[in-house]
XYZ file of C-alpha atoms in Angstrom:
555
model
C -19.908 -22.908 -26.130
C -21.060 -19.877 -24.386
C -21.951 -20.270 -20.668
C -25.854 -18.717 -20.389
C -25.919 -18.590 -16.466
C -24.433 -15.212 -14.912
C -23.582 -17.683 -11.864
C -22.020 -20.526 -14.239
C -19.973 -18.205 -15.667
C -18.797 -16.363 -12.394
C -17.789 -19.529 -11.129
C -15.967 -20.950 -14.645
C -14.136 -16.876 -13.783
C -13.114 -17.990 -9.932
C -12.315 -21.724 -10.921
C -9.464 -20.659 -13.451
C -8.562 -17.359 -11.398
C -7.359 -19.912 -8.972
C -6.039 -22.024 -11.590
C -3.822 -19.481 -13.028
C -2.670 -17.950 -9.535
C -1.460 -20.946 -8.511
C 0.565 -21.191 -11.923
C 1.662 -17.516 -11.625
C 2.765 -18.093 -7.933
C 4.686 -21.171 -9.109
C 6.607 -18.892 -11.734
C 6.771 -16.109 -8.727
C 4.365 -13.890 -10.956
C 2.008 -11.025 -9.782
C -1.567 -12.335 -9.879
C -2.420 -9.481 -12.546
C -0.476 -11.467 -15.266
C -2.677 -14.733 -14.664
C -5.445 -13.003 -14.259
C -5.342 -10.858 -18.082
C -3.741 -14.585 -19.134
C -7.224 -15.845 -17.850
C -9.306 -12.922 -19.059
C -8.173 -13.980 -23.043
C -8.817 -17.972 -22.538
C -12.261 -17.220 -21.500
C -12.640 -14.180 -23.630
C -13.526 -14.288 -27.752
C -9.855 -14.555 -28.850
C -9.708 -18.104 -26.419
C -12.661 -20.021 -25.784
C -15.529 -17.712 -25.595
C -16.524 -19.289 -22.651
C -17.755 -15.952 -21.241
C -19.150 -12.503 -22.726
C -19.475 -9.108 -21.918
C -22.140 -9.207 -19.123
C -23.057 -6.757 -17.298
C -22.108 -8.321 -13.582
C -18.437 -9.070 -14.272
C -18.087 -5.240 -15.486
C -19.994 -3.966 -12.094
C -17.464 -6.076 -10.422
C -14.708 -4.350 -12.213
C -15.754 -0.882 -11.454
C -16.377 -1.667 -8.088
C -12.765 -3.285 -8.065
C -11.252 0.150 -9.270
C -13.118 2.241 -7.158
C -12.022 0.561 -3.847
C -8.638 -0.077 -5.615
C -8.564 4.016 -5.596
C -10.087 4.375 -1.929
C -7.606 2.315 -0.555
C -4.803 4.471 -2.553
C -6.313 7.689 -0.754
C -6.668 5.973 2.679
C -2.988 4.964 2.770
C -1.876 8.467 1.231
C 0.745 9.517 3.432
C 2.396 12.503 3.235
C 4.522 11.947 6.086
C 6.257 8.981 4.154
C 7.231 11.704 1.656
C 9.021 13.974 4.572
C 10.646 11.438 6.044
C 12.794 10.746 3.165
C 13.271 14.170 2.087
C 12.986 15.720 -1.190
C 14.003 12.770 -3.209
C 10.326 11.498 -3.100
C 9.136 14.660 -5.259
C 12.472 14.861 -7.344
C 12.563 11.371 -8.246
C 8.779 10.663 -8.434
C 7.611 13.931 -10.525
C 11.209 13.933 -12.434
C 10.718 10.116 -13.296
C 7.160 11.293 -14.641
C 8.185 14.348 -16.777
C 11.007 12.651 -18.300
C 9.333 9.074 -18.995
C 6.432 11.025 -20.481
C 8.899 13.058 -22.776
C 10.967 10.665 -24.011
C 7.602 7.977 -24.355
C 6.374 10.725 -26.240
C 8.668 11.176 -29.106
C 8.990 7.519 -29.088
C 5.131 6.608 -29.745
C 5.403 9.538 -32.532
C 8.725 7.591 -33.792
C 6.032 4.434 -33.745
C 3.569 6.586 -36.205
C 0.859 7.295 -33.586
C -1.250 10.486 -33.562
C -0.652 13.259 -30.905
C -3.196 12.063 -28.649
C -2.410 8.399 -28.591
C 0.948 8.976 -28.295
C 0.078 11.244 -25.188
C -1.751 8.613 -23.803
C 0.742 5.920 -24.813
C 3.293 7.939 -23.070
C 1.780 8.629 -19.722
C 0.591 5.155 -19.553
C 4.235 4.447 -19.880
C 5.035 6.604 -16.337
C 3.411 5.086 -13.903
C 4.463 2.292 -11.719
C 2.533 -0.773 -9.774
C 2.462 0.384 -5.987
C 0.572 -2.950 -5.094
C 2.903 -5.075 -7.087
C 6.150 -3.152 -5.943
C 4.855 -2.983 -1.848
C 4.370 -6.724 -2.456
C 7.673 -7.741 -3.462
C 9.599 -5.419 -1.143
C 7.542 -6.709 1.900
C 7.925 -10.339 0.768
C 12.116 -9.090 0.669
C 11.600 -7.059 4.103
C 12.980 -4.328 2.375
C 10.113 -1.874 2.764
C 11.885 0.160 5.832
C 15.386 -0.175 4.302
C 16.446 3.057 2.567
C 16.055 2.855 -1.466
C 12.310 1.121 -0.158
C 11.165 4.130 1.788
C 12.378 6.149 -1.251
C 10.548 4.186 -3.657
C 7.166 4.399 -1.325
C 7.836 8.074 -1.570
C 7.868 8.152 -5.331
C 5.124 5.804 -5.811
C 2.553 7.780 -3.764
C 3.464 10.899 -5.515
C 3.292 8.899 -8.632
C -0.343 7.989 -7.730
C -0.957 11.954 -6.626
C -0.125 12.246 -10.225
C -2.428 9.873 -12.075
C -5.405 10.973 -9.925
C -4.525 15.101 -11.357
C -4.304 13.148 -15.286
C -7.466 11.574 -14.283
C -8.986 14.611 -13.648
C -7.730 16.544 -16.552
C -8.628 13.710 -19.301
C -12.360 14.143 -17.625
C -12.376 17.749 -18.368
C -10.624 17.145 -21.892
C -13.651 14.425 -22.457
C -16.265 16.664 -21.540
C -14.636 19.646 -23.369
C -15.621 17.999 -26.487
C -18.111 19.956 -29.955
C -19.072 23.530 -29.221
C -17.990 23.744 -25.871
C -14.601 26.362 -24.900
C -12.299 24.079 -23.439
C -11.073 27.160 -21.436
C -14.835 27.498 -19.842
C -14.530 24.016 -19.750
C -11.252 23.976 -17.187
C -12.466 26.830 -14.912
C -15.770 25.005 -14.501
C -13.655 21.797 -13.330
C -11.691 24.130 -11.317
C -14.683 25.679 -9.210
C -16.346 22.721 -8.975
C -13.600 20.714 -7.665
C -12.575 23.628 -5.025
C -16.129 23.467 -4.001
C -15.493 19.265 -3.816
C -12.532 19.570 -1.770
C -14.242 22.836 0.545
C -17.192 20.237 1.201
C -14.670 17.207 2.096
C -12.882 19.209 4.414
C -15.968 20.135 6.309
C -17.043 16.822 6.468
C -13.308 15.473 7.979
C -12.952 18.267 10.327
C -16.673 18.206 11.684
C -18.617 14.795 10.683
C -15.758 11.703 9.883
C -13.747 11.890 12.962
C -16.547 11.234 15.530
C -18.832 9.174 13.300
C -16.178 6.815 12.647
C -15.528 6.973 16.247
C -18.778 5.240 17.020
C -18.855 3.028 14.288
C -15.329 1.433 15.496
C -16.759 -0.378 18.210
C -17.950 -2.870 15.432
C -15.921 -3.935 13.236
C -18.441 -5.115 10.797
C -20.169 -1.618 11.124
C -16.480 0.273 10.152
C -16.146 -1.938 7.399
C -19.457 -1.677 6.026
C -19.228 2.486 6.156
C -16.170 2.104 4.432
C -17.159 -0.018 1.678
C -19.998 2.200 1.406
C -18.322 6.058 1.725
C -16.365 4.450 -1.509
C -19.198 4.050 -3.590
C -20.463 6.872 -2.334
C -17.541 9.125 -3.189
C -17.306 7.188 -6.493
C -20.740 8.229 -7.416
C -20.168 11.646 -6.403
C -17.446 12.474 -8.467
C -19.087 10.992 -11.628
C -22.037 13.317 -10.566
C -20.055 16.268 -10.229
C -18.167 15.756 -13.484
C -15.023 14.382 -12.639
C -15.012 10.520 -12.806
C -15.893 7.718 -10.288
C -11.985 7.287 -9.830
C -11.345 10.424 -8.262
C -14.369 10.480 -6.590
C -13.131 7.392 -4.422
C -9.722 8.233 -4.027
C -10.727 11.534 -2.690
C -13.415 9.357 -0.342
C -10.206 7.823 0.983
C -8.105 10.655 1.459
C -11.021 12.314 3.962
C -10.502 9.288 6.424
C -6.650 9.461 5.522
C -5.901 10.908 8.624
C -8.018 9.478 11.340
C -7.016 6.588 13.659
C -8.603 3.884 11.495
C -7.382 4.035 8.386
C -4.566 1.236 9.257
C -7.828 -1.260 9.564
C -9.803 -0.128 7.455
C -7.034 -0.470 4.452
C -6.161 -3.816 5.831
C -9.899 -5.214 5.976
C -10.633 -3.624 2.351
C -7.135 -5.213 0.692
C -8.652 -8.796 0.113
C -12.372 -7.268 -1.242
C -10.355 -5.095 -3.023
C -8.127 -7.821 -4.593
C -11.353 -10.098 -5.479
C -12.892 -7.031 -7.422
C -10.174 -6.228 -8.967
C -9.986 -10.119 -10.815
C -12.683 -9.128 -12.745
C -11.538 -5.942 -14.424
C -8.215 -7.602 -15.568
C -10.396 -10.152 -16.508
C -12.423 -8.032 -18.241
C -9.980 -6.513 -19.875
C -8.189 -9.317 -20.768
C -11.245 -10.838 -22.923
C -11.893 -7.612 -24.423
C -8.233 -7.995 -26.304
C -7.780 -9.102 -30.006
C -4.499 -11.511 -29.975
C -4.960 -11.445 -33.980
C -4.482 -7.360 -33.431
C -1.820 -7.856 -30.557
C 0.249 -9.896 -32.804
C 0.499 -6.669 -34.886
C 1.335 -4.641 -32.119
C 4.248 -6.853 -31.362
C 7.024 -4.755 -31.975
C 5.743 -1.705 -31.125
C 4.764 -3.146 -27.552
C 9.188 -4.717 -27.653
C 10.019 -0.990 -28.253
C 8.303 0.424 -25.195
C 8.692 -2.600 -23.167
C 12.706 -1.878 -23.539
C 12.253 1.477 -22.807
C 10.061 1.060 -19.375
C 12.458 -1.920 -18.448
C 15.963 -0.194 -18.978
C 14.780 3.871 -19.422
C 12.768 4.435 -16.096
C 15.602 2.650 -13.690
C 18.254 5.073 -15.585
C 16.160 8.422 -15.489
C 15.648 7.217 -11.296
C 19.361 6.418 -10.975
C 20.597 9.706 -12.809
C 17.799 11.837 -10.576
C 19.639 9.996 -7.061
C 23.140 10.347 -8.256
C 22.425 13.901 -9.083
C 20.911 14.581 -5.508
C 23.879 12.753 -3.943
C 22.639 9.027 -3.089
C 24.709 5.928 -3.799
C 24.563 4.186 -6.970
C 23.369 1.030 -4.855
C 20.088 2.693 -3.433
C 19.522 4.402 -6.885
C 19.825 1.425 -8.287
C 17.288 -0.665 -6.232
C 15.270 1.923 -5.746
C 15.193 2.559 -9.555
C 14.576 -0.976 -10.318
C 10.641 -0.407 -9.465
C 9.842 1.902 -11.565
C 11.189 -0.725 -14.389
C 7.563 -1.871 -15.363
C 3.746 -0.135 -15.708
C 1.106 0.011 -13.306
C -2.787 -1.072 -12.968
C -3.185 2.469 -13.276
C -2.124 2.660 -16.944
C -4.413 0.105 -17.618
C -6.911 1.901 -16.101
C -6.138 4.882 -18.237
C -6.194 3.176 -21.306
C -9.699 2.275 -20.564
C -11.037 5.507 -19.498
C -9.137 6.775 -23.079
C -11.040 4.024 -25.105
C -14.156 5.372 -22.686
C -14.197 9.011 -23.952
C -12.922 7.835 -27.426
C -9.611 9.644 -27.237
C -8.121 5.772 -28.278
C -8.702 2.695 -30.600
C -8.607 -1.094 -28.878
C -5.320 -1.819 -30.885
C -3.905 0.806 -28.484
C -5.676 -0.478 -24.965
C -4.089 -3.853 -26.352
C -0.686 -2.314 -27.029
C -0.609 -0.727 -23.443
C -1.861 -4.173 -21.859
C 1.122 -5.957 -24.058
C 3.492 -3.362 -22.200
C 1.954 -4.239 -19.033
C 2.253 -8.042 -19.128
C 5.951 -7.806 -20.680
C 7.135 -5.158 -18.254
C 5.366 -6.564 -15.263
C 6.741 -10.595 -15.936
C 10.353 -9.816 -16.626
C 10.684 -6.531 -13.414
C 9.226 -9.050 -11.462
C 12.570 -11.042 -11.698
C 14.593 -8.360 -11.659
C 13.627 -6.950 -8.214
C 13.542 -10.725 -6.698
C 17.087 -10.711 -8.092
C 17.998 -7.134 -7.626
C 21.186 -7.664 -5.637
C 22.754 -10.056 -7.924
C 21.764 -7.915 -10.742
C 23.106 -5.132 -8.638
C 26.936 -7.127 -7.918
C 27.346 -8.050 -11.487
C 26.295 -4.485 -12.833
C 28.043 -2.422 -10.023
C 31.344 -1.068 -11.775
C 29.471 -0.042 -14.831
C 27.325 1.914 -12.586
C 29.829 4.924 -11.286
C 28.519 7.357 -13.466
C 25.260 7.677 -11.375
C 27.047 7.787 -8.447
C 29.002 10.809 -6.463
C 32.195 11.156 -5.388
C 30.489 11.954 -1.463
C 27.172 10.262 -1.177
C 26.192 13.122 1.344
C 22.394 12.613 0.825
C 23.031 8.823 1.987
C 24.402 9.983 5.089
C 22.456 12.201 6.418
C 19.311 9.591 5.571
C 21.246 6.925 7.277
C 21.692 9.226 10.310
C 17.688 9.498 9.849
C 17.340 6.280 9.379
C 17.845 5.282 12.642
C 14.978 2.619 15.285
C 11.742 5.284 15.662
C 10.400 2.196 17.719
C 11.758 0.383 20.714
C 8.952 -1.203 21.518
C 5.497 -2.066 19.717
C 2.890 -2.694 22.449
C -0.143 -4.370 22.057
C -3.417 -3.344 24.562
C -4.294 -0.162 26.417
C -5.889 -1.538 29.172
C -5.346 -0.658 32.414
C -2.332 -3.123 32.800
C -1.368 -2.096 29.338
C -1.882 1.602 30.174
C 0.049 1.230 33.242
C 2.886 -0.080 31.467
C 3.129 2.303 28.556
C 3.864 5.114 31.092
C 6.329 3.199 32.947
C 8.007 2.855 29.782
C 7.651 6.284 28.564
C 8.972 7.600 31.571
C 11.818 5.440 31.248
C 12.401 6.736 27.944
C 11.725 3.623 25.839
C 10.147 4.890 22.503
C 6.938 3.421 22.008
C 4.289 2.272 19.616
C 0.512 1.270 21.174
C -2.185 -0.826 19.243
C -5.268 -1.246 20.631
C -8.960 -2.363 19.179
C -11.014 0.480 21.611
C -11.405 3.784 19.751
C -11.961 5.272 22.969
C -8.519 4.349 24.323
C -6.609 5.138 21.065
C -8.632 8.690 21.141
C -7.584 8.969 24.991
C -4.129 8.064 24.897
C -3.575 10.159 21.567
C -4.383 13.156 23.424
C -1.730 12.633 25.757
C 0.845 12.590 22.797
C 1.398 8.375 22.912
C 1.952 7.224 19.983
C -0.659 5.155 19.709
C -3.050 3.559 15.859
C -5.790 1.340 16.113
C -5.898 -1.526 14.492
C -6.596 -5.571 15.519
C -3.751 -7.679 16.830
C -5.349 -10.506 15.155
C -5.337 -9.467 11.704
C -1.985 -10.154 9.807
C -2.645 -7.701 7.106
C -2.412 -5.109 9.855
C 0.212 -6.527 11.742
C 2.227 -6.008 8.143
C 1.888 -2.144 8.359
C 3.177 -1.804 11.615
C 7.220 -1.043 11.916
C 8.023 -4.159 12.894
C 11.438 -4.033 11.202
C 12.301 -1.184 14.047
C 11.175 -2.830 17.217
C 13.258 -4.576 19.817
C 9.824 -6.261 21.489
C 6.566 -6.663 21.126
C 4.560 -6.829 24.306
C 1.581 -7.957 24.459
C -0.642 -6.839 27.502
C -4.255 -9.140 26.248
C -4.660 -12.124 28.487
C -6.844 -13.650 25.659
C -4.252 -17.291 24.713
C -6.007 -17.076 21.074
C -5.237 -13.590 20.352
C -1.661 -13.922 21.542
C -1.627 -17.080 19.716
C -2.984 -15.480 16.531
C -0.333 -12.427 17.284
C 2.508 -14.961 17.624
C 1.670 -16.674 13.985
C 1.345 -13.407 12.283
C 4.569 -12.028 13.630
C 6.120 -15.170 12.417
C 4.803 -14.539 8.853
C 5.821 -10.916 8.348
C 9.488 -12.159 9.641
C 9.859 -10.716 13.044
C 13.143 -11.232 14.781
C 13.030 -9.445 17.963
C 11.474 -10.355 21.388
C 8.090 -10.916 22.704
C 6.615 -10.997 25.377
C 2.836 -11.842 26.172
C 0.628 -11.607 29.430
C -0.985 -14.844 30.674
C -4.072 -15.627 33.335
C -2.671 -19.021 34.192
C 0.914 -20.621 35.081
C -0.038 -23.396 32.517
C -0.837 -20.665 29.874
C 2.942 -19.340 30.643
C 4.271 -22.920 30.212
C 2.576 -23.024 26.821
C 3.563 -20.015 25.296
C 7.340 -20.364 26.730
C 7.466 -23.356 24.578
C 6.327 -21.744 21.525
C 9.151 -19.429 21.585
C 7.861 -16.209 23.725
C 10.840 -14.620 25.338
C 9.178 -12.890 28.775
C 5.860 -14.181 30.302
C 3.811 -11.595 32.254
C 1.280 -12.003 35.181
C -0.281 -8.951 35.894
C -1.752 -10.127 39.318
C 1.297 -11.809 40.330
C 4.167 -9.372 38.887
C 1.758 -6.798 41.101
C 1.586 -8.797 44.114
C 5.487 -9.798 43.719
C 6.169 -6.192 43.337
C 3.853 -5.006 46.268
C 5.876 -7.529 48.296
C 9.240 -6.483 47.373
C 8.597 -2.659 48.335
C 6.731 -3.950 51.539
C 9.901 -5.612 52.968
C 12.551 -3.206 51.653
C 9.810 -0.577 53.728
C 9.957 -3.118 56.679
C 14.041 -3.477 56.141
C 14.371 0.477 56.592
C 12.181 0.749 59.009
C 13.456 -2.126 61.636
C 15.857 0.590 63.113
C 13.680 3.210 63.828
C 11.403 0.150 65.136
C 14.432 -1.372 67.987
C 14.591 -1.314 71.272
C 16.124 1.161 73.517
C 19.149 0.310 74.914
């Protein structure tokens, strides 16, 4: 029977959400497979437990717009220099041939042109969440076929936000109107779009986010807000909300807070997104899925076996080992959110039928489920595939070396605090020559201390979301300078989570504080008062030692 309360049936949504995570964690399953699995029990083909209402689709839209926010705030470019030109080559080669070859395929399947077009980009694009996920839970985001992969996948999303933008102009070029008019009209008013952004992050963003980041709550709440905002825009100025967000996030890209504010918006983010996956999945026909079986077998094969090969044969060619191009290619081996976002913007402006947004979700749980596995198991996939792999593979891996050479600790140490203890420090180690990362919660001393070259990011100690962005992987210590016991303590259980194996060392008020912290593991304990006064002593008598000479009597 069909729930009548909006708030019954929100809460029937969040009761088997949690239901079905906990199943999907149990079978080591991305979330977005219980949560479309959840989407069809409650939707008409299950129990018709809940309808169409308008809430639970706000929700969703609100989901993807953050969803594409966050993708521009975390758009780094730098990511894509680091490791060279086998971001580009591999992520836009991946994407030209994928969308080829899915393209003759879906006409092989009988599809028209334009659903086969659609069918076939859906096909390119990979999960960034899902694949960031599983290589963090592995720790192998800073090894070398995971920066590559990073690479790819952010020029991958570069990509669906330009397909985004050109199926918006296709939509609207619809009847009467010249679709050549049409694109010049997109083109002028998206070059005015991107003029006005860049006024706004060169002359308004930087210092308004400046004062907002001595609240928290505040920063958040802007954020949140500039999303909509940018959402709405773009829908105003004919594009679509999509764009409009991610370009939102890509005008605070490159300020000091977008480490934060990503990490603050990932679990609203998450929540919003339940309900378009829900959404979707109760808007899907099993009766008509059944039909698509084989069709949906087809493309699955083709994502799951085609995409690692056209990555492998791209790495080989530039002169990487078959090992990284073979891990690295192993996350591209299923589709993304993003296709499933495309599907419903094609059902949106009519270009597709539901048979095909069910066809493309099919793909999506098939692919998703079974590359799950095969990146958990990646190296025993890799050791019992390895000598039928040589073809991919060089005689001299030259590319490999010279990223290994690159490859090498950016960070020797990862402090935490910019006070002036903290401050103090980071020059004594600078002028040492340690190579050094600062954190600190003050936008004032992260502004400061970045105009005297540090490298320095804000961001909250406390936060483990955060903590996961930082290059822990590199760093020999972690020091921090705060004197607060629950912060360190909080620091202490997050480094724990994300893995960390190197030293740490934490300032302390009090000697029992010291004992406290030495038993939970901490390496050095510092006491800025008494290292001081210790130190002040020390130079006093070694002054008084060279001195006593000058100081005797006469004989």
């Amino acid at each position: 029977m069909m729930l009548e309360s909006v708030f019954a049936q929100i809460g029937m949504v969040l009761g088997l959400a949690v239901l079905g995570g906990v199943l999907a964690q149990w079978l080591r399953q991305p979330l977005i497979v219980a949560f479309i699995g959840v989407g069809i029990l409650l939707g008409p083909s299950g129990l018709s437990l809940v309808d169409q209402r308008t809430e639970i689709e706000l929700f969703a839209r609100l989901g993807i717009a953050l969803l594409l926010f966050v993708v521009g705030l975390k758009l780094d470019l730098h990511i894509i220099r680091t490791v060279g030109p086998v971001a580009l080559a591999s992520g836009l080669g991946q994407v030209v041939f994928t969308s080829a070859l899915g393209y003759v395929i879906a006409l092989w399947l009988g599809m028209s042109p334009v659903t086969a077009l659609y069918v076939a980009v859906a096909l390119t694009f990979s999960s960034t969440i899902i694949i960031v996920k599983l290589l963090s839970d592995k720790r192998e985001v800073d090894a070398l076929h995971g920066r590559i992969a990073v690479g790819f996948l952010i020029v991958q999303d570069i990509v669906v936000v330009l397909v985004m933008i050109g199926l918006t102009a296709y939509g609207q070029a619809g009847g009467d109107v010249n679709m050549g008019w049409e694109a010049l009209r997109v083109l002028l008013t998206g070059a005015a779009m991107l003029v006005g952004l860049a006024l706004l992050m060169r002359y308004v963003l930087p210092r308004l986010l400046h004062r907002l980041a001595h609240s928290s709550e505040l920063l958040m709440l802007f954020a949140i807000a500039w999303a909509v905002i940018g959402a709405m825009s773009g829908e105003a100025l004919g594009f679509s909300k999509e764009v409009g967000a991610f370009l939102a996030g890509v005008s605070i890209a490159s300020t000091p807070y977008r480490e934060q504010v990503a990490s603050r918006l990932v679990s609203l983010r998450d929540f919003l997104l339940l309900f378009f996956f829900i959404e979707l999945g109760a808007t899907l026909d099993l009766g008509m899925l059944g039909a698509q079986l084989g069709a949906s077998v087809i493309l699955s094969l083709f994502v799951l076996i085609g995409n690692p090969l056209i990555v492998m044969a791209i790495m080989g060619y530039m002169g990487y080992r078959k090992r990284t191009g073979f891990l690295a290619g192993l996350t591209v081996a299923q589709i993304s959110e993003f296709s499933l976002i495309l599907a419903a913007m094609g059902l949106a402006l009519g270009h597709l039928q539901e048979e095909t947004v069910g066809l493309i979700t099919l793909v999506g749980l098939i692919t998703i489920s079974v590359s799950t596995y095969m990146i958990l198991y990646s190296h025993v996939l890799y050791e019992w595939l390895a000598p039928r792999l040589s073809i991919f593979e060089r005689r001299v891996a030259h590319r490999e070396l010279d990223s290994l050479e690159e490859a090498n600790n950016e960070v020797d140490v990862l402090l935490v605090g910019l006070g002036r203890y903290g401050a103090a420090l980071a020059a004594e180690l600078r002028a040492r020559g340690c190579r050094l990362l600062a954190v600190d919660f003050d936008p004032t001393a992260v502004q400061q201390h970045a105009r005297d070259h540090y490298r320095v990011c804000y961001g909250d100690a406390e936060d483990p979301e955060f903590l996961a962005t930082l290059p822990l992987h590199q760093a020999s210590w972690v020091v921090s300078t705060l004197r607060d016991s629950a912060i360190n303590r909080m620091l202490l259980h997050g480094l724990r989570q994300q893995g960390f194996t190197g030293k740490v060392a934490i300032a302390v008020s009090h000697i029992r504080d010291a004992h406290r912290f030495e038993q939970g593991g901490v390496d050095l304990m510092l006491v800025p008062y008494a290292d001081a006064a210790r130190e002040a002593a020390i130079r006093l008598m070694t002054a008084q030692a060279s001195a006593e000479p000058r100081g005797g009597k006469s004989a």
